[in-house]
Coordinates of C-alpha atoms (C1' of nucleotides) in Angstrom, one line a residue:
Chain F
M1 CA 0.1 0.1 0.1
A2 CA 1.8 3.2 -1.1
F3 CA 0.1 6.3 -2.4
T4 CA -3.4 6.0 -1.0
Y5 CA -4.3 9.1 -2.9
D6 CA -5.1 7.3 -6.1
Y7 CA -8.0 5.6 -4.2
A8 CA -11.5 6.3 -4.9
R9 CA -13.3 8.8 -2.5
P10 CA -16.5 8.8 -1.0
A11 CA -18.3 12.1 -1.4
L12 CA -18.4 14.1 1.8
T13 CA -21.4 16.3 3.1
V14 CA -22.5 17.9 6.3
D15 CA -26.1 17.9 7.5
C16 CA -27.4 20.0 10.3
V17 CA -30.3 19.0 12.8
V18 CA -31.6 22.4 13.9
F19 CA -33.8 22.4 17.0
G20 CA -36.0 24.9 18.1
F21 CA -38.5 25.5 21.1
D22 CA -41.7 27.3 20.6
G23 CA -42.9 27.2 24.4
G24 CA -44.8 23.7 23.6
G25 CA -42.4 21.2 22.1
L26 CA -39.2 20.6 20.5
Q27 CA -39.3 21.2 16.9
V28 CA -36.7 20.7 14.0
L29 CA -36.1 22.6 10.9
L30 CA -36.6 20.8 7.8
I31 CA -36.1 21.5 4.2
R32 CA -38.4 20.3 1.0
R33 CA -35.9 18.8 -1.3
A34 CA -36.0 20.3 -4.7
L35 CA -33.6 18.0 -6.3
E36 CA -33.4 14.2 -6.9
P37 CA -32.7 12.1 -4.9
F38 CA -36.1 12.3 -2.7
A39 CA -37.3 15.3 -4.4
G40 CA -40.2 16.6 -2.6
S41 CA -39.3 14.7 0.6
W42 CA -38.3 16.6 3.9
A43 CA -34.6 16.4 4.9
F44 CA -32.3 18.1 7.1
P45 CA -30.3 21.0 5.6
G46 CA -26.9 20.4 4.3
G47 CA -24.6 19.9 1.2
F48 CA -21.2 19.0 0.1
V49 CA -18.0 19.9 2.0
E50 CA -15.6 22.0 -0.2
M51 CA -12.0 21.2 -0.8
D52 CA -10.3 24.1 1.5
E53 CA -13.2 24.2 4.2
D54 CA -13.3 22.8 7.7
L55 CA -16.1 20.8 8.6
D56 CA -18.1 23.1 11.0
V57 CA -17.6 25.9 8.3
A58 CA -19.1 23.8 5.8
A59 CA -21.8 23.1 8.2
R60 CA -22.6 26.8 9.0
R61 CA -22.3 27.8 5.4
E62 CA -24.9 25.2 4.3
L63 CA -27.0 26.3 7.2
E64 CA -27.1 29.9 6.0
E65 CA -27.3 29.1 2.5
E66 CA -30.4 27.1 3.1
T67 CA -32.2 28.6 6.1
G68 CA -30.5 32.0 6.4
L69 CA -29.6 30.9 10.0
R70 CA -26.2 32.2 11.3
D71 CA -24.4 32.6 14.7
V72 CA -26.1 29.8 16.3
F73 CA -25.0 27.1 18.8
L74 CA -23.5 24.3 16.7
E75 CA -21.8 21.0 17.5
Q76 CA -20.5 17.9 15.8
L77 CA -22.9 15.1 16.4
Y78 CA -21.8 11.7 14.5
T79 CA -20.6 10.6 10.9
F80 CA -22.8 8.5 9.1
G81 CA -21.2 6.5 6.3
A82 CA -23.0 3.3 5.5
P83 CA -22.4 2.4 1.9
A84 CA -26.1 2.6 0.8
R85 CA -27.2 5.5 2.6
D86 CA -27.5 7.7 -0.7
P87 CA -28.9 6.1 -3.8
R88 CA -26.4 8.2 -5.9
G89 CA -23.4 6.4 -4.7
R90 CA -21.2 6.5 -1.7
V91 CA -21.7 9.8 0.4
V92 CA -20.4 10.0 4.0
S93 CA -22.2 13.0 6.0
V94 CA -20.9 14.5 9.1
A95 CA -23.9 15.4 11.0
Y96 CA -24.0 18.5 13.2
Y97 CA -26.9 19.7 15.6
A98 CA -27.8 23.4 16.0
L99 CA -29.8 25.0 18.9
V100 CA -31.6 28.3 17.8
R101 CA -33.4 30.8 20.0
P102 CA -36.9 31.7 18.9
D103 CA -35.8 35.4 18.1
Q104 CA -33.5 33.8 15.6
H105 CA -35.8 32.0 13.5
P106 CA -35.4 31.9 9.9
A107 CA -37.0 33.3 6.8
A108 CA -36.2 30.2 4.6
G109 CA -35.1 29.9 0.9
G110 CA -31.8 29.9 -1.0
S111 CA -29.8 27.4 -3.0
D112 CA -30.9 23.8 -3.7
A113 CA -33.9 24.1 -1.0
S114 CA -37.3 24.8 -1.8
E115 CA -38.9 25.4 1.2
A116 CA -37.9 25.3 4.9
G117 CA -40.2 24.8 7.9
W118 CA -40.5 23.8 11.5
H119 CA -41.9 20.4 12.5
A120 CA -42.6 19.3 16.0
V121 CA -40.1 16.2 16.7
D122 CA -42.9 14.1 17.8
E123 CA -45.0 14.3 14.5
L124 CA -42.6 14.4 11.8
P125 CA -43.1 13.5 8.0
G126 CA -41.0 10.7 6.5
L127 CA -37.5 11.8 5.9
A128 CA -34.9 11.6 3.1
F129 CA -32.0 9.2 3.2
D130 CA -31.1 7.9 6.8
H131 CA -32.4 11.3 8.3
A132 CA -34.7 9.5 10.5
E133 CA -31.8 7.7 12.0
V134 CA -29.7 11.0 12.3
L135 CA -32.7 12.6 14.1
R136 CA -32.7 9.7 16.6
V137 CA -29.0 10.3 17.4
A138 CA -29.4 14.1 17.8
L139 CA -32.4 13.7 19.9
E140 CA -30.5 11.3 22.0
R141 CA -27.6 13.5 22.2
L142 CA -29.7 16.5 23.2
R143 CA -31.5 14.7 26.0
G144 CA -27.9 13.6 27.5
K145 CA -26.4 17.0 27.0
I146 CA -29.0 19.1 28.4
R147 CA -28.7 17.4 31.8
Y148 CA -25.2 18.4 32.3
Q149 CA -24.3 21.3 30.2
P150 CA -26.2 24.5 30.2
V151 CA -27.2 24.4 26.4
G152 CA -30.7 24.7 27.0
F153 CA -30.2 28.6 27.2
E154 CA -29.7 28.4 23.4
L155 CA -33.1 27.4 22.9
L156 CA -35.1 30.3 24.7
P157 CA -34.9 34.0 24.3
K158 CA -32.0 35.8 25.9
R159 CA -34.6 36.7 28.6
F160 CA -36.8 34.0 29.8
T161 CA -39.2 33.2 32.7
L162 CA -38.5 30.2 34.8
G163 CA -41.6 28.8 33.6
Q164 CA -40.3 28.9 30.0
L165 CA -37.0 27.1 31.3
Q166 CA -38.9 24.4 33.0
G167 CA -41.1 24.0 30.2
L168 CA -38.0 23.2 28.1
Y169 CA -36.6 20.7 30.2
E170 CA -40.0 19.0 30.4
A171 CA -40.5 19.1 26.6
I172 CA -36.9 17.6 26.1
L173 CA -36.7 15.0 28.8
G174 CA -40.4 14.1 28.4
R175 CA -41.5 14.3 31.9
G176 CA -43.0 16.7 34.4
I177 CA -40.8 18.2 36.7
D178 CA -41.9 19.5 40.3
K179 CA -42.0 23.3 40.2
R180 CA -40.6 24.0 43.7
N181 CA -37.8 21.9 43.6
F182 CA -36.8 22.9 39.9
R183 CA -36.8 26.6 40.9
R184 CA -35.1 26.1 44.1
K185 CA -32.4 24.4 42.2
V186 CA -32.2 26.9 39.5
A187 CA -32.2 29.6 42.0
A188 CA -28.8 28.3 43.4
F189 CA -27.2 29.0 40.2
D190 CA -25.7 32.5 40.2
F191 CA -25.1 32.5 36.6
L192 CA -28.9 32.8 36.2
V193 CA -29.5 36.4 36.8
P194 CA -33.0 37.9 37.8
L195 CA -33.8 40.9 36.1
E196 CA -36.3 43.6 37.3
E197 CA -38.4 43.2 34.1
F198 CA -41.5 41.2 34.1
V199 CA -43.7 39.7 31.3
R200 CA -47.2 40.2 31.6
G201 CA -50.0 37.6 30.5
R202 CA -53.6 36.8 31.7
H203 CA -52.1 36.0 35.0
R204 CA -49.3 37.3 37.5
P205 CA -46.4 38.8 35.9
A206 CA -43.4 36.5 35.7
R207 CA -39.8 37.8 36.3
L208 CA -37.4 37.5 33.6
Y209 CA -33.8 36.0 33.9
R210 CA -30.9 35.9 31.8
F211 CA -27.9 33.2 31.5
D212 CA -24.8 35.1 32.5
R213 CA -22.1 33.1 30.3
R214 CA -19.3 34.7 32.0
K215 CA -20.3 34.0 35.4
Y216 CA -20.8 30.2 34.2
R217 CA -17.5 30.0 32.6
A218 CA -15.8 31.2 35.6
L219 CA -17.4 28.6 37.9
E220 CA -16.8 26.1 35.3
K221 CA -12.9 26.8 35.6
R222 CA -13.1 26.2 39.1
G223 CA -14.5 22.6 38.8
F224 CA -18.2 23.6 38.9
L225 CA -20.4 20.9 37.2
F226 CA -23.7 21.8 35.7
E227 CA -26.4 19.3 36.3
L228 CA -30.2 19.7 36.1
Chain R
M1 CA -25.7 23.6 -8.1
A2 CA -26.6 20.5 -9.8
F3 CA -24.5 17.3 -9.9
T4 CA -22.4 17.8 -7.1
Y5 CA -20.7 14.5 -7.6
D6 CA -18.2 16.5 -9.8
Y7 CA -16.8 18.4 -6.7
A8 CA -13.2 17.4 -5.7
R9 CA -13.5 15.1 -2.8
P10 CA -11.4 15.0 0.5
A11 CA -9.7 11.8 1.1
L12 CA -11.3 10.0 4.0
T13 CA -9.6 7.9 6.7
V14 CA -10.3 6.3 10.0
D15 CA -8.1 6.3 13.0
C16 CA -8.5 4.4 16.4
V17 CA -7.1 5.4 19.8
V18 CA -6.7 2.1 21.4
F19 CA -6.8 2.4 25.2
G20 CA -5.5 -0.6 27.6
F21 CA -4.9 -0.7 31.1
D22 CA -2.0 -2.5 32.8
G23 CA -3.2 -2.2 36.2
G24 CA -1.0 0.8 36.7
G25 CA -1.9 3.7 34.3
L26 CA -4.0 4.2 31.2
Q27 CA -2.3 3.1 28.0
V28 CA -2.6 3.8 24.2
L29 CA -1.4 1.7 21.5
L30 CA 0.7 3.6 19.0
I31 CA 2.2 2.5 15.5
R32 CA 5.6 3.9 14.4
R33 CA 5.0 5.1 10.9
A34 CA 7.1 3.4 8.2
L35 CA 5.8 6.0 5.3
E36 CA 6.1 9.7 4.7
P37 CA 4.4 11.8 5.9
F38 CA 5.7 11.7 9.4
A39 CA 7.8 8.6 9.0
G40 CA 9.4 7.6 12.0
S41 CA 6.9 9.3 14.3
W42 CA 4.0 7.4 16.4
A43 CA 0.7 7.8 15.5
F44 CA -2.6 6.1 15.9
P45 CA -3.4 2.9 13.6
G46 CA -5.7 4.1 10.8
G47 CA -5.9 4.3 7.2
F48 CA -8.2 5.0 4.1
V49 CA -11.8 3.9 4.1
E50 CA -12.9 1.9 1.1
M51 CA -15.5 2.8 -1.3
D52 CA -17.9 0.1 -0.3
E53 CA -17.1 -0.2 3.4
D54 CA -19.0 0.7 6.3
L55 CA -16.9 3.3 8.6
D56 CA -16.6 1.1 11.6
V57 CA -15.8 -1.7 9.3
A58 CA -13.0 0.2 8.1
A59 CA -11.9 1.2 11.6
R60 CA -12.0 -2.6 12.5
R61 CA -10.1 -3.6 9.4
E62 CA -7.3 -1.0 9.8
L63 CA -7.2 -2.2 13.6
E64 CA -6.4 -5.6 12.7
E65 CA -4.3 -4.9 9.8
E66 CA -2.0 -2.8 11.9
T67 CA -2.1 -4.5 15.3
G68 CA -3.9 -7.9 14.9
L69 CA -6.5 -6.7 17.3
R70 CA -10.1 -8.0 16.7
D71 CA -13.5 -8.1 18.6
V72 CA -12.8 -5.2 20.8
F73 CA -15.1 -2.6 22.2
L74 CA -15.2 0.1 19.5
E75 CA -17.1 3.2 19.1
Q76 CA -16.9 6.7 16.9
L77 CA -15.3 9.3 18.6
Y78 CA -15.3 12.6 16.3
T79 CA -14.3 13.6 12.9
F80 CA -11.5 15.8 12.2
G81 CA -11.4 17.7 9.2
A82 CA -9.2 20.8 9.3
P83 CA -8.0 21.4 5.9
A84 CA -4.3 21.3 6.8
R85 CA -4.2 18.4 9.4
D86 CA -2.4 16.3 6.8
P87 CA 0.5 17.8 4.5
R88 CA -0.4 15.7 1.7
G89 CA -3.8 17.5 1.1
R90 CA -7.3 17.2 2.2
V91 CA -7.8 14.3 4.3
V92 CA -10.7 14.0 6.6
S93 CA -10.4 11.4 9.4
V94 CA -13.2 9.7 11.4
A95 CA -11.7 8.9 14.8
Y96 CA -12.7 6.0 16.8
Y97 CA -11.6 4.7 20.3
A98 CA -11.1 1.2 21.2
L99 CA -11.0 -0.5 24.5
V100 CA -9.1 -3.8 24.9
R101 CA -8.6 -6.2 27.8
P102 CA -5.1 -7.2 28.6
D103 CA -5.5 -10.8 27.5
Q104 CA -6.4 -9.3 24.1
H105 CA -3.0 -7.3 24.0
P106 CA -1.7 -7.6 20.3
A107 CA 1.4 -9.1 18.6
A108 CA 2.1 -6.0 16.3
G109 CA 3.0 -6.0 12.7
G110 CA 1.3 -5.8 9.3
S111 CA 0.9 -3.5 6.4
D112 CA 2.4 0.0 6.5
A113 CA 3.1 0.0 10.1
S114 CA 6.8 -0.9 11.2
E115 CA 6.2 -1.1 14.9
A116 CA 3.5 -1.1 17.5
G117 CA 3.7 -0.4 21.4
W118 CA 1.8 0.5 24.3
H119 CA 2.5 3.9 25.9
A120 CA 1.5 5.4 29.2
V121 CA -1.1 8.4 28.1
D122 CA 0.8 10.7 30.4
E123 CA 4.1 10.4 29.0
L124 CA 3.6 10.2 25.4
P125 CA 6.2 10.9 22.4
G126 CA 5.2 13.6 19.9
L127 CA 2.5 12.4 17.8
A128 CA 2.0 12.6 13.9
F129 CA -0.7 14.9 12.2
D130 CA -3.3 16.2 14.7
H131 CA -3.2 13.1 16.7
A132 CA -2.4 14.9 20.0
E133 CA -5.5 16.6 19.5
V134 CA -7.5 13.4 18.9
L135 CA -6.1 11.9 22.0
R136 CA -7.3 14.9 24.1
V137 CA -10.8 14.2 22.8
A138 CA -10.7 10.6 23.3
L139 CA -9.5 11.0 26.9
E140 CA -12.3 13.4 27.5
R141 CA -14.6 11.3 26.2
L142 CA -13.5 8.1 28.0
R143 CA -13.4 9.9 31.4
G144 CA -17.1 11.1 30.8
K145 CA -18.3 7.8 29.4
I146 CA -16.8 5.7 32.0
R147 CA -18.9 7.4 34.8
Y148 CA -22.2 6.6 33.4
Q149 CA -21.7 3.5 31.3
P150 CA -20.2 0.2 32.2
V151 CA -17.2 0.2 29.7
G152 CA -14.5 -0.2 32.4
F153 CA -15.0 -4.0 32.1
E154 CA -13.7 -3.7 28.5
L155 CA -10.3 -2.8 29.7
L156 CA -10.1 -5.4 32.6
P157 CA -9.6 -9.0 32.3
K158 CA -12.8 -11.0 32.0
R159 CA -12.5 -12.0 35.8
F160 CA -11.0 -9.2 38.0
T161 CA -11.0 -8.1 41.4
L162 CA -12.3 -5.1 43.1
G163 CA -8.8 -3.8 43.7
Q164 CA -8.3 -3.9 39.8
L165 CA -11.7 -2.4 39.2
Q166 CA -11.0 0.5 41.8
G167 CA -7.4 1.2 40.2
L168 CA -8.9 1.6 37.0
Y169 CA -11.4 4.1 37.9
E170 CA -8.8 5.6 39.7
A171 CA -6.3 5.9 36.7
I172 CA -8.8 7.1 34.3
L173 CA -10.4 10.0 36.7
G174 CA -7.1 10.9 37.9
R175 CA -8.1 11.0 41.6
G176 CA -8.2 8.6 44.6
I177 CA -11.4 6.8 45.8
D178 CA -12.6 5.9 49.2
K179 CA -12.2 1.9 49.3
R180 CA -15.1 1.1 51.4
N181 CA -17.5 3.5 49.6
F182 CA -16.5 2.1 46.3
R183 CA -16.8 -1.5 47.4
R184 CA -20.3 -0.8 49.0
K185 CA -21.5 0.8 45.7
V186 CA -20.4 -2.0 43.3
A187 CA -21.5 -4.6 45.8
A188 CA -25.0 -3.1 45.1
F189 CA -25.0 -4.0 41.4
D190 CA -26.1 -7.5 41.0
F191 CA -24.5 -7.5 37.4
L192 CA -21.2 -7.7 39.2
V193 CA -21.0 -11.4 40.0
P194 CA -18.7 -12.6 42.7
L195 CA -17.0 -15.9 42.0
E196 CA -15.4 -18.7 44.2
E197 CA -12.0 -18.0 42.7
F198 CA -9.3 -16.0 44.2
V199 CA -6.0 -14.8 43.0
R200 CA -3.2 -15.1 45.3
G201 CA -0.2 -12.6 45.5
R202 CA 2.1 -11.7 48.4
H203 CA -0.7 -10.7 50.4
R204 CA -4.4 -12.0 51.2
P205 CA -6.2 -13.7 48.3
A206 CA -8.8 -11.4 46.4
R207 CA -12.1 -12.6 45.3
L208 CA -12.6 -12.4 41.5
Y209 CA -15.6 -11.0 40.0
R210 CA -17.2 -11.0 36.3
F211 CA -19.5 -8.5 34.6
D212 CA -22.7 -10.0 33.8
R213 CA -23.7 -8.3 30.5
R214 CA -27.1 -10.1 30.2
K215 CA -28.0 -9.0 33.8
Y216 CA -27.0 -5.4 32.9
R217 CA -29.1 -5.3 30.0
A218 CA -31.9 -6.4 31.6
L219 CA -31.6 -4.0 34.2
E220 CA -30.7 -1.2 31.6
K221 CA -34.1 -2.1 29.8
R222 CA -35.8 -1.4 33.1
G223 CA -34.6 2.2 33.2
F224 CA -31.6 1.3 35.4
L225 CA -28.9 4.0 35.0
F226 CA -25.4 2.9 35.7
E227 CA -23.2 5.6 37.4
L228 CA -20.1 5.0 39.5
Chain S
dG1 C1' 7.3 -10.3 62.0
dC2 C1' 6.9 -7.5 58.4
dA3 C1' 5.1 -5.7 54.2
dA4 C1' 1.0 -5.5 51.2
dA5 C1' -3.2 -5.7 49.6
dA6 C1' -8.1 -7.5 51.3
dG7 C1' -11.9 -6.8 53.5
dT8 C1' -15.5 -4.7 56.5
dG9 C1' -19.6 -0.6 59.3
dT10 C1' -21.2 3.5 61.4
dT11 C1' -21.8 8.4 61.7
dT12 C1' -22.6 12.7 59.4
dA13 C1' -23.7 15.8 55.9
dT14 C1' -25.9 16.7 51.8
dG15 C1' -28.9 16.4 48.2
dT16 C1' -33.5 14.8 46.4
dT17 C1' -38.5 13.9 46.7
dA18 C1' -43.1 14.7 47.9
dC19 C1' -46.5 17.8 48.7
dA20 C1' -50.6 22.6 48.8
dC21 C1' -51.7 26.9 49.2
dC22 C1' -51.9 32.1 48.0
dC23 C1' -50.6 36.0 44.6
dA24 C1' -51.2 39.0 40.7
dT25 C1' -53.0 39.8 36.6
dG26 C1' -56.6 39.7 32.1
dT27 C1' -60.9 38.9 30.6
Chain K
dA1 C1' -65.2 36.3 40.0
dC2 C1' -62.9 33.1 37.6
dA3 C1' -59.1 31.1 34.9
dT4 C1' -54.2 31.2 34.2
dG5 C1' -49.7 30.7 35.4
dG6 C1' -46.3 32.7 39.2
dG7 C1' -44.5 32.2 43.2
dT8 C1' -43.2 29.9 48.2
dG9 C1' -41.1 26.1 52.6
dT10 C1' -40.8 22.0 55.2
dA11 C1' -40.5 17.2 56.3
dA12 C1' -39.1 12.3 54.9
dC13 C1' -36.0 9.9 52.8
dA14 C1' -31.9 8.5 49.9
dT15 C1' -27.6 9.0 48.7
dA16 C1' -22.6 10.4 49.3
dA17 C1' -18.6 11.3 52.2
dA18 C1' -15.5 10.7 55.9
dC19 C1' -13.2 7.7 58.8
dA20 C1' -9.5 2.8 61.0
dC21 C1' -8.6 -1.2 61.9
dT22 C1' -8.4 -6.6 61.5
dT23 C1' -7.2 -10.5 57.9
dT24 C1' -4.7 -13.3 55.1
dT25 C1' -0.8 -14.3 52.5
dG26 C1' 4.3 -14.1 50.7
dC27 C1' 8.8 -13.3 51.8

DNA sequence: GCAAAAGTGTTTATGTTACACCCATGT
DNA sequence: ACATGGGTGTAACATAAACACTTTTGC
């Protein structure tokens, strides 16, 4: 075995599982494919990696091209490379997942996507390629991650109520949480800063909080472990 | 953008971080490279993915070709794709990590590797490519994983003493653990089966235990969460 | 008999769970 | 006045942490 460069190479793509939260349930952003294969089916935004481009750069580029989203939380998820996962031939895909705040929600359009839209994760249409499997892995990761890393704040507005925060955790973990216990626990985190602002609704006004990333990072360096 | 197949493609490799435990500290298996680039340097076993081969199949194949190891615990770690990570050109690498028991330890040799050997993770030679970074990620993953998944048993002989198990956790987590608390906790797991066999040394004989994977799986399905 | 690792319980502190009512607002 | 979500404390229980000495063997 010498100059392995002469080998045939798989094509390489990135795909992004974009999560959002609307106050009710967890959602994902899907693109209706314009082109074959799977034209007309729903799929995650993604596309081919360019030769001089880092993987996460490619993921951000495709995300912006296909959905207009930028400056979002993005992390590599897993690489899917089953030989038959793409009917066109060998295509290996590095999957990422992104978390976006409601105020960042996109305006669709662009490149080879014809339509973009949010779908509740528990009532999705059939997905192209192996994207159902990709989603399964992404959900598993998100559910695991949210318990020991402060990533939930990436899905909420910058200022949020404790009710929203609790609702998010309940939606992702799929179970109810005791309100008093939840509030006592988060009140002990001093990177969760209470503001002097309130939201009004058809009920008692709720205090707004924000997540102070600087304070969190400082604590983290001192060995603090987030857990909720 | 139409037939993206015409794009230039990165080359695709797999690399394996192989962990072992010798009773003292954590070790990794390195290959001394015979070929350029980095000829003579140490690197993780790995090589190019074939066109019709799944990624984990490629990782197992390279592992066996370069080290003789087979039937080991293997899991995908992360995909490294910085444009300049390989001086030959664009090479994206899907990294895996493997855990091997002392009784599986290899006999070296094969293909484009000239020499294989175990090295303590805390006193490694300089590594080729971005393998120092790969190792950092692998260690972080192993330390995280061992606390909430029963993967430690993949690094011990099939029959082991509680002293060995504790030593393993201490080596990976990098801190001492109270013997009585540790033993009480593991004694409560009924997938840790005490045997009627003992090892003798220049001290009191120690009871051997084995990990009962069937019992563990059964508990896991009922919602049990391993944590140590 | 000494060195070396195995083995064994109790107490204290900490964290987790369960649980019910009043408050402030909009309609 | 009623519906809606916001906000609050305490007791029982479970888990984690700290801590020292005896046992068995090889040399």
